[in-house]
């Protein structure tokens, strides 16, 4: 039986993407070769890379605006250090909204005393700080659009007088934003785009080349741009599968259409959390994430019963992160609305039993 997959990442991908990806592993476009055994310099694969790069820019409305898309390796975690290496000369400002922001700060601190413009750490990151100042003489400002672990999401982004860098790993391609407000966006593929193994980086070219340090080649955005994101062997399967997901999204109608669906899923989920007296949401309401809903049982004695019911309903991946506890329903783009309805049904069934 196919499960209702609420996994926080790697996460659910569209079924048709899985089918096409698995066919390509056996025989890529009737070439008689597997996607994963052919040269990455072949025309076939270069076309895949180019298509993936251009689809990413197209979906985000960033074509012709001075941006380049790259599919790199090392996960979003490598971007924590790569951003600092490429952009940090004097000082940068970071918004600390959770585990991933904190990790980004820790890495950047290798190069400088990072300034935290604001932090919600004292409240165990259950909200997004607002109303902070961003010093205009800093090199860049870094934020995390969606806090996968705590279930908070930035609904508004600050007016930023300096380049704005954003870790969008867990909500890229899920909602409409003016993406041209950002100068660098990065996202590990495995949350909303594809399998683990590649990280999408979208960078405005004119912010590069301004630091005085030497940058190792693999860490240098300019080198990856100059080589068409093929400086070394790219993760061909991850890039191809990401391309398929982006194609799927485009055919669906793009971000405006998926945003409506995501909005519906989130509304169903949160209204149950609010209406059901057995549960309590973790994040403050105004900052609730459309992608990851975090909640707890009011009475932990019900945990065993609830967990058994979840299992029987085929609901998978609902355990909260250890730093929050409780439950987390990750509702990425490919999660069908029926999965959310099933979860909500189990929650209200628990209420009628209790
Ligand atoms: C998962 C996640 C990361 C880490 O991604 P890796 O690809 O595992 O390095 C970073 N930031 C956010 C917001 C995430 O959700």
CSV table of C-alpha atoms and ligand atoms in Angstrom, one decimal:
chain,number,residue,atom,x,y,z
A,1,UNK,CA,0.0,0.0,0.0
A,2,UNK,CA,1.3,3.5,-0.9
A,3,UNK,CA,1.7,5.5,2.3
A,4,UNK,CA,0.6,9.0,3.1
A,5,UNK,CA,4.1,10.4,3.2
A,6,UNK,CA,4.5,13.4,5.5
A,7,UNK,CA,8.3,13.0,5.7
A,8,UNK,CA,10.2,16.2,6.3
A,9,UNK,CA,12.9,15.3,3.8
A,10,UNK,CA,13.9,13.6,1.7
A,11,UNK,CA,10.2,13.9,0.9
A,12,UNK,CA,7.4,12.9,-1.3
A,13,UNK,CA,7.8,13.6,-5.1
A,14,UNK,CA,5.1,13.4,-7.7
A,15,UNK,CA,4.3,9.9,-8.8
A,16,UNK,CA,4.8,10.7,-12.5
A,17,UNK,CA,8.2,12.1,-11.7
A,18,UNK,CA,9.2,8.8,-10.0
A,19,UNK,CA,8.0,6.8,-13.0
A,20,UNK,CA,9.9,8.9,-15.5
A,21,UNK,CA,13.0,8.9,-13.3
A,22,UNK,CA,13.0,5.2,-12.9
A,23,UNK,CA,12.5,4.7,-16.7
A,24,UNK,CA,15.5,6.9,-17.3
A,25,UNK,CA,17.6,4.8,-15.0
A,26,UNK,CA,16.9,1.8,-17.3
A,27,UNK,CA,16.9,3.5,-20.6
A,28,UNK,CA,17.2,7.2,-21.1
A,29,UNK,CA,15.0,8.6,-23.9
A,30,UNK,CA,15.4,5.4,-25.9
A,31,UNK,CA,19.1,6.0,-26.1
A,32,UNK,CA,20.0,2.4,-25.1
A,33,UNK,CA,21.9,3.9,-22.2
A,34,UNK,CA,21.0,4.5,-18.6
A,35,UNK,CA,20.9,8.1,-17.4
A,36,UNK,CA,23.4,7.2,-14.7
A,37,UNK,CA,25.9,5.4,-17.0
A,38,UNK,CA,26.2,8.0,-19.8
A,39,UNK,CA,28.6,10.9,-20.1
A,40,UNK,CA,27.6,14.1,-18.4
A,41,UNK,CA,29.2,15.8,-21.4
A,42,UNK,CA,26.8,14.1,-23.8
A,43,UNK,CA,24.4,16.4,-25.6
A,44,UNK,CA,21.5,14.5,-23.9
A,45,UNK,CA,22.7,15.3,-20.4
A,46,UNK,CA,23.8,18.9,-21.2
A,47,UNK,CA,20.3,19.5,-22.5
A,48,UNK,CA,18.9,18.2,-19.1
A,49,UNK,CA,21.1,20.5,-17.1
A,50,UNK,CA,20.3,23.5,-19.3
A,51,UNK,CA,16.6,22.7,-19.1
A,52,UNK,CA,16.7,22.3,-15.3
A,53,UNK,CA,18.5,25.6,-14.9
A,54,UNK,CA,16.2,27.6,-17.2
A,55,UNK,CA,13.0,26.0,-15.7
A,56,UNK,CA,14.2,27.1,-12.2
A,57,UNK,CA,14.6,30.7,-13.3
A,58,UNK,CA,11.4,30.6,-15.3
A,59,UNK,CA,9.2,29.3,-12.5
A,60,UNK,CA,10.6,32.0,-10.1
A,61,UNK,CA,10.1,34.7,-12.7
A,62,UNK,CA,13.8,35.6,-12.7
A,63,UNK,CA,14.6,35.2,-16.4
A,64,UNK,CA,16.5,38.0,-18.0
A,65,UNK,CA,17.1,39.7,-14.6
A,66,UNK,CA,20.8,39.0,-14.2
A,67,UNK,CA,20.4,35.7,-12.3
A,68,UNK,CA,22.1,32.4,-12.9
A,69,UNK,CA,20.9,29.0,-11.7
A,70,UNK,CA,23.3,26.3,-10.5
A,71,UNK,CA,22.9,22.7,-9.5
A,72,UNK,CA,25.7,22.1,-7.0
A,73,UNK,CA,26.6,19.3,-4.5
A,74,UNK,CA,27.1,19.2,-0.8
A,75,UNK,CA,23.6,20.1,0.3
A,76,UNK,CA,22.3,23.3,1.7
A,77,UNK,CA,24.8,22.8,4.5
A,78,UNK,CA,27.7,23.5,2.1
A,79,UNK,CA,26.0,26.7,1.1
A,80,UNK,CA,26.3,27.9,4.7
A,81,UNK,CA,30.1,28.2,4.1
A,82,UNK,CA,30.0,28.9,0.4
A,83,UNK,CA,27.9,32.0,0.9
A,84,UNK,CA,30.3,33.4,3.4
A,85,UNK,CA,33.4,32.5,1.3
A,86,UNK,CA,31.9,34.3,-1.7
A,87,UNK,CA,30.3,37.3,-0.1
A,88,UNK,CA,31.7,38.0,3.3
A,89,UNK,CA,34.4,40.6,3.4
A,90,UNK,CA,33.8,42.7,6.5
A,91,UNK,CA,30.6,41.8,8.3
A,92,UNK,CA,27.2,40.2,7.6
A,93,UNK,CA,23.9,40.2,9.4
A,94,UNK,CA,21.9,37.0,10.0
A,95,UNK,CA,18.4,36.5,11.2
A,96,UNK,CA,18.3,33.5,13.6
A,97,UNK,CA,15.1,31.6,13.3
A,98,UNK,CA,16.0,28.0,14.0
A,99,UNK,CA,18.4,25.2,13.8
A,100,UNK,CA,19.4,25.8,10.1
A,101,UNK,CA,19.9,29.5,10.6
A,102,UNK,CA,22.0,28.8,13.6
A,103,UNK,CA,24.1,26.4,11.6
A,104,UNK,CA,24.5,29.0,8.8
A,105,UNK,CA,25.7,31.5,11.5
A,106,UNK,CA,28.1,29.0,13.0
A,107,UNK,CA,29.8,28.4,9.6
A,108,UNK,CA,30.0,32.1,8.6
A,109,UNK,CA,31.6,32.8,12.0
A,110,UNK,CA,34.6,31.0,10.8
A,111,UNK,CA,35.3,34.1,8.7
A,112,UNK,CA,33.9,36.9,10.9
A,113,UNK,CA,32.0,37.9,14.0
A,114,UNK,CA,28.6,37.6,12.4
A,115,UNK,CA,26.0,40.0,13.7
A,116,UNK,CA,22.6,38.5,14.6
A,117,UNK,CA,20.1,41.1,13.6
A,118,UNK,CA,17.4,39.3,15.7
A,119,UNK,CA,16.8,35.8,17.1
A,120,UNK,CA,13.8,33.9,18.4
A,121,UNK,CA,16.1,31.3,20.2
A,122,UNK,CA,14.9,32.3,23.7
A,123,UNK,CA,11.4,31.1,22.7
A,124,UNK,CA,12.8,27.9,21.1
A,125,UNK,CA,12.1,29.4,17.7
A,126,UNK,CA,8.4,29.3,17.8
A,127,UNK,CA,8.0,32.7,16.0
A,128,UNK,CA,9.7,34.9,13.4
A,129,UNK,CA,11.3,38.1,14.8
A,130,UNK,CA,10.1,41.3,13.2
A,131,UNK,CA,11.0,45.0,13.2
A,132,UNK,CA,14.8,44.6,13.3
A,133,UNK,CA,17.3,46.8,11.5
A,134,UNK,CA,19.7,45.7,8.9
A,135,UNK,CA,22.9,47.8,8.9
A,136,UNK,CA,23.4,49.2,5.4
A,137,UNK,CA,27.2,49.0,5.5
A,138,UNK,CA,27.2,45.2,5.9
A,139,UNK,CA,28.1,42.8,3.0
A,140,UNK,CA,24.8,40.9,3.0
A,141,UNK,CA,21.8,39.8,5.1
A,142,UNK,CA,21.0,36.1,5.5
A,143,UNK,CA,17.6,34.6,6.4
A,144,UNK,CA,15.8,31.3,6.3
A,145,UNK,CA,12.4,31.5,4.6
A,146,UNK,CA,10.9,28.4,6.2
A,147,UNK,CA,12.1,26.8,9.4
A,148,UNK,CA,11.5,23.1,8.6
A,149,UNK,CA,12.1,21.9,12.2
A,150,UNK,CA,10.0,24.5,14.1
A,151,UNK,CA,7.3,25.0,11.5
A,152,UNK,CA,7.6,28.8,11.2
A,153,UNK,CA,7.7,30.7,7.9
A,154,UNK,CA,8.6,34.2,7.0
A,155,UNK,CA,5.5,35.8,5.4
A,156,UNK,CA,7.2,39.1,4.8
A,157,UNK,CA,10.8,39.9,4.0
A,158,UNK,CA,12.5,43.1,5.2
A,159,UNK,CA,13.3,46.0,2.9
A,160,UNK,CA,17.0,45.2,2.6
A,161,UNK,CA,19.5,47.8,1.8
A,162,UNK,CA,22.2,45.2,1.1
A,163,UNK,CA,22.2,41.9,-0.8
A,164,UNK,CA,19.7,39.5,0.6
A,165,UNK,CA,20.6,35.8,0.8
A,166,UNK,CA,17.9,33.3,1.7
A,167,UNK,CA,17.9,29.6,2.5
A,168,UNK,CA,14.7,28.4,0.9
A,169,UNK,CA,15.4,24.7,1.2
A,170,UNK,CA,12.0,23.8,2.5
A,171,UNK,CA,9.6,26.2,0.7
A,172,UNK,CA,11.1,27.0,-2.6
A,173,UNK,CA,8.6,26.7,-5.5
A,174,UNK,CA,5.7,26.5,-2.9
A,175,UNK,CA,4.4,30.1,-2.9
A,176,UNK,CA,4.6,33.3,-4.9
A,177,UNK,CA,7.1,35.8,-3.8
A,178,UNK,CA,8.9,38.7,-5.5
A,179,UNK,CA,12.0,36.6,-5.9
A,180,UNK,CA,13.9,39.5,-7.4
A,181,UNK,CA,14.2,40.9,-3.9
A,182,UNK,CA,16.7,38.2,-3.2
A,183,UNK,CA,20.3,38.3,-4.5
A,184,UNK,CA,21.1,34.7,-3.7
A,185,UNK,CA,18.7,31.9,-3.0
A,186,UNK,CA,19.7,28.3,-2.2
A,187,UNK,CA,17.8,25.1,-1.6
A,188,UNK,CA,18.7,21.5,-1.0
A,189,UNK,CA,16.7,19.6,-3.6
A,190,UNK,CA,15.3,16.9,-1.2
A,191,UNK,CA,12.6,19.1,0.4
A,192,UNK,CA,10.5,20.2,-2.6
A,193,UNK,CA,12.3,19.5,-5.8
A,194,UNK,CA,14.0,16.2,-6.1
A,195,UNK,CA,16.2,13.5,-4.5
A,196,UNK,CA,19.0,14.4,-2.2
A,197,UNK,CA,22.3,15.0,-4.0
A,198,UNK,CA,21.9,18.4,-5.5
A,199,UNK,CA,21.4,21.9,-4.3
A,200,UNK,CA,19.8,24.7,-6.3
A,201,UNK,CA,21.6,28.0,-6.1
A,202,UNK,CA,20.2,31.1,-7.8
A,203,UNK,CA,22.5,34.0,-7.7
A,204,UNK,CA,22.5,37.5,-9.1
A,205,UNK,CA,25.8,37.7,-10.9
A,206,UNK,CA,26.6,41.3,-10.0
A,207,UNK,CA,27.1,40.5,-6.3
A,208,UNK,CA,30.0,38.2,-7.0
A,209,UNK,CA,33.7,38.9,-7.3
A,210,UNK,CA,33.8,41.5,-4.5
A,211,UNK,CA,35.7,39.7,-1.8
A,212,UNK,CA,39.5,39.8,-1.5
A,213,UNK,CA,40.1,36.3,-0.4
A,214,UNK,CA,41.0,33.4,-2.7
A,215,UNK,CA,38.2,31.0,-3.2
A,216,UNK,CA,38.8,27.3,-3.8
A,217,UNK,CA,37.4,26.4,-7.3
A,218,UNK,CA,34.6,24.1,-6.0
A,219,UNK,CA,33.5,26.8,-3.7
A,220,UNK,CA,33.5,29.6,-6.2
A,221,UNK,CA,30.1,30.5,-7.7
A,222,UNK,CA,31.8,32.3,-10.6
A,223,UNK,CA,33.6,29.2,-11.6
A,224,UNK,CA,30.5,27.1,-11.6
A,225,UNK,CA,28.7,29.8,-13.6
A,226,UNK,CA,31.4,30.0,-16.2
A,227,UNK,CA,31.3,26.2,-16.6
A,228,UNK,CA,27.5,26.1,-17.0
A,229,UNK,CA,27.1,24.3,-13.7
A,230,UNK,CA,29.3,21.5,-15.0
A,231,UNK,CA,32.7,22.3,-13.5
A,232,UNK,CA,32.9,18.7,-12.3
A,233,UNK,CA,30.7,15.7,-12.8
A,234,UNK,CA,27.2,16.9,-11.7
A,235,UNK,CA,24.9,14.5,-9.7
A,236,UNK,CA,23.1,13.5,-12.9
A,237,UNK,CA,20.2,11.6,-11.4
A,238,UNK,CA,19.4,14.3,-8.9
A,239,UNK,CA,19.5,17.0,-11.5
A,240,UNK,CA,17.4,15.0,-14.0
A,241,UNK,CA,14.8,14.2,-11.4
A,242,UNK,CA,14.7,17.8,-10.2
A,243,UNK,CA,14.2,18.8,-13.8
A,244,UNK,CA,11.2,16.4,-14.1
A,245,UNK,CA,9.7,17.9,-10.9
A,246,UNK,CA,10.1,21.5,-12.3
A,247,UNK,CA,8.5,20.3,-15.5
A,248,UNK,CA,5.6,18.8,-13.6
A,249,UNK,CA,5.1,22.0,-11.7
A,250,UNK,CA,5.2,24.1,-14.9
A,251,UNK,CA,2.6,21.8,-16.5
A,252,UNK,CA,0.4,22.2,-13.4
A,253,UNK,CA,0.4,25.9,-13.9
A,254,UNK,CA,3.4,26.9,-12.0
A,255,UNK,CA,3.8,28.5,-8.5
A,256,UNK,CA,0.4,30.3,-8.5
A,257,UNK,CA,-1.5,27.0,-8.9
A,258,UNK,CA,0.6,25.0,-6.4
A,259,UNK,CA,0.3,27.9,-3.9
A,260,UNK,CA,-3.4,27.6,-4.0
A,261,UNK,CA,-3.2,23.9,-3.3
A,262,UNK,CA,-0.7,24.3,-0.6
A,263,UNK,CA,-2.8,27.0,1.0
A,264,UNK,CA,-5.8,24.6,1.0
A,265,UNK,CA,-3.8,21.8,2.6
A,266,UNK,CA,-2.4,24.1,5.3
A,267,UNK,CA,-5.9,25.5,6.1
A,268,UNK,CA,-7.3,22.0,6.5
A,269,UNK,CA,-4.4,21.0,8.7
A,270,UNK,CA,-4.3,24.0,11.0
A,271,UNK,CA,-8.1,24.3,11.4
A,272,UNK,CA,-8.0,20.7,12.8
A,273,UNK,CA,-5.1,21.6,15.1
A,274,UNK,CA,-7.1,24.6,16.4
A,275,UNK,CA,-10.4,23.0,16.7
A,276,UNK,CA,-9.4,19.7,18.2
A,277,UNK,CA,-8.9,20.1,22.0
A,278,UNK,CA,-6.4,17.2,22.1
A,279,UNK,CA,-3.8,19.1,20.1
A,280,UNK,CA,-1.9,22.3,20.4
A,281,UNK,CA,0.0,24.0,17.6
A,282,UNK,CA,3.7,24.8,18.3
A,283,UNK,CA,4.4,27.9,16.2
A,284,UNK,CA,2.6,31.2,16.9
A,285,UNK,CA,-0.3,31.5,14.5
A,286,UNK,CA,0.8,34.4,12.3
A,287,UNK,CA,4.1,32.7,11.5
A,288,UNK,CA,2.8,29.2,10.8
A,289,UNK,CA,4.5,27.4,8.0
A,290,UNK,CA,2.4,26.2,5.0
A,291,UNK,CA,5.0,23.5,4.5
A,292,UNK,CA,5.6,22.0,8.0
A,293,UNK,CA,2.9,22.1,10.6
A,294,UNK,CA,4.2,21.4,14.1
A,295,UNK,CA,1.9,20.3,16.9
A,296,UNK,CA,1.8,18.4,20.2
A,297,UNK,CA,-0.7,16.3,22.0
A,298,UNK,CA,-2.0,18.1,25.0
A,299,UNK,CA,-2.0,14.9,26.9
A,300,UNK,CA,1.0,12.6,26.2
A,301,UNK,CA,-0.9,9.6,27.5
A,302,UNK,CA,-2.7,9.5,24.2
A,303,UNK,CA,0.5,9.1,22.3
A,304,UNK,CA,0.5,5.4,22.0
A,305,UNK,CA,-3.1,5.3,20.8
A,306,UNK,CA,-2.6,8.1,18.3
A,307,UNK,CA,0.6,6.5,17.0
A,308,UNK,CA,-1.1,3.2,16.4
A,309,UNK,CA,-4.0,4.9,14.6
A,310,UNK,CA,-1.6,6.8,12.4
A,311,UNK,CA,0.2,3.6,11.5
A,312,UNK,CA,-3.1,1.8,10.7
A,313,UNK,CA,-4.1,4.7,8.4
A,314,UNK,CA,-0.8,4.4,6.5
A,315,UNK,CA,0.5,7.8,7.7
A,316,UNK,CA,4.2,8.0,7.6
A,317,UNK,CA,6.9,10.5,8.7
A,318,UNK,CA,4.9,12.5,11.2
A,319,UNK,CA,7.3,12.4,14.1
A,320,UNK,CA,8.4,15.9,15.2
A,321,UNK,CA,12.1,16.8,15.3
A,322,UNK,CA,13.8,15.9,18.6
A,323,UNK,CA,14.3,19.6,19.4
A,324,UNK,CA,10.5,20.3,19.3
A,325,UNK,CA,9.0,16.9,20.0
A,326,UNK,CA,5.4,16.1,19.2
A,327,UNK,CA,4.4,15.9,15.6
A,328,UNK,CA,5.2,17.6,12.3
A,329,UNK,CA,3.2,17.3,9.2
A,330,UNK,CA,5.3,18.2,6.2
A,331,UNK,CA,3.0,19.2,3.3
A,332,UNK,CA,5.4,19.7,0.4
A,333,UNK,CA,4.2,20.4,-3.1
A,334,UNK,CA,3.7,16.8,-4.1
A,335,UNK,CA,1.7,15.7,-1.0
A,336,UNK,CA,-1.9,15.1,-2.1
A,337,UNK,CA,-4.6,16.9,-0.4
A,338,UNK,CA,-6.2,13.5,0.4
A,339,UNK,CA,-3.2,12.7,2.6
A,340,UNK,CA,-4.0,15.8,4.7
A,341,UNK,CA,-7.7,14.8,4.9
A,342,UNK,CA,-6.7,11.4,6.1
A,343,UNK,CA,-4.5,12.8,8.8
A,344,UNK,CA,-7.2,15.2,10.0
A,345,UNK,CA,-9.7,12.3,10.0
A,346,UNK,CA,-7.4,10.3,12.3
A,347,UNK,CA,-7.0,13.3,14.6
A,348,UNK,CA,-10.7,13.8,14.9
A,349,UNK,CA,-11.3,10.1,15.4
A,350,UNK,CA,-8.9,10.2,18.3
A,351,UNK,CA,-11.0,13.0,19.8
A,352,UNK,CA,-14.1,10.9,19.5
A,353,UNK,CA,-12.4,8.0,21.2
A,354,UNK,CA,-10.7,9.9,24.0
B,1,LIG,C1,17.1,20.4,5.3
B,1,LIG,C2,17.5,21.8,5.4
B,1,LIG,C3,18.9,22.2,5.3
B,1,LIG,C4,20.0,21.2,5.2
B,1,LIG,O1,20.0,20.7,3.9
B,1,LIG,P1,21.1,19.6,3.5
B,1,LIG,O2,20.9,19.5,2.0
B,1,LIG,O3,20.9,18.3,4.3
B,1,LIG,O4,22.5,20.1,3.8
B,1,LIG,C5,19.2,23.5,5.4
B,1,LIG,N1,18.3,24.5,5.5
B,1,LIG,C6,16.9,24.2,5.6
B,1,LIG,C7,15.9,25.2,5.8
B,1,LIG,C8,16.5,22.8,5.6
B,1,LIG,O5,15.3,22.5,5.7
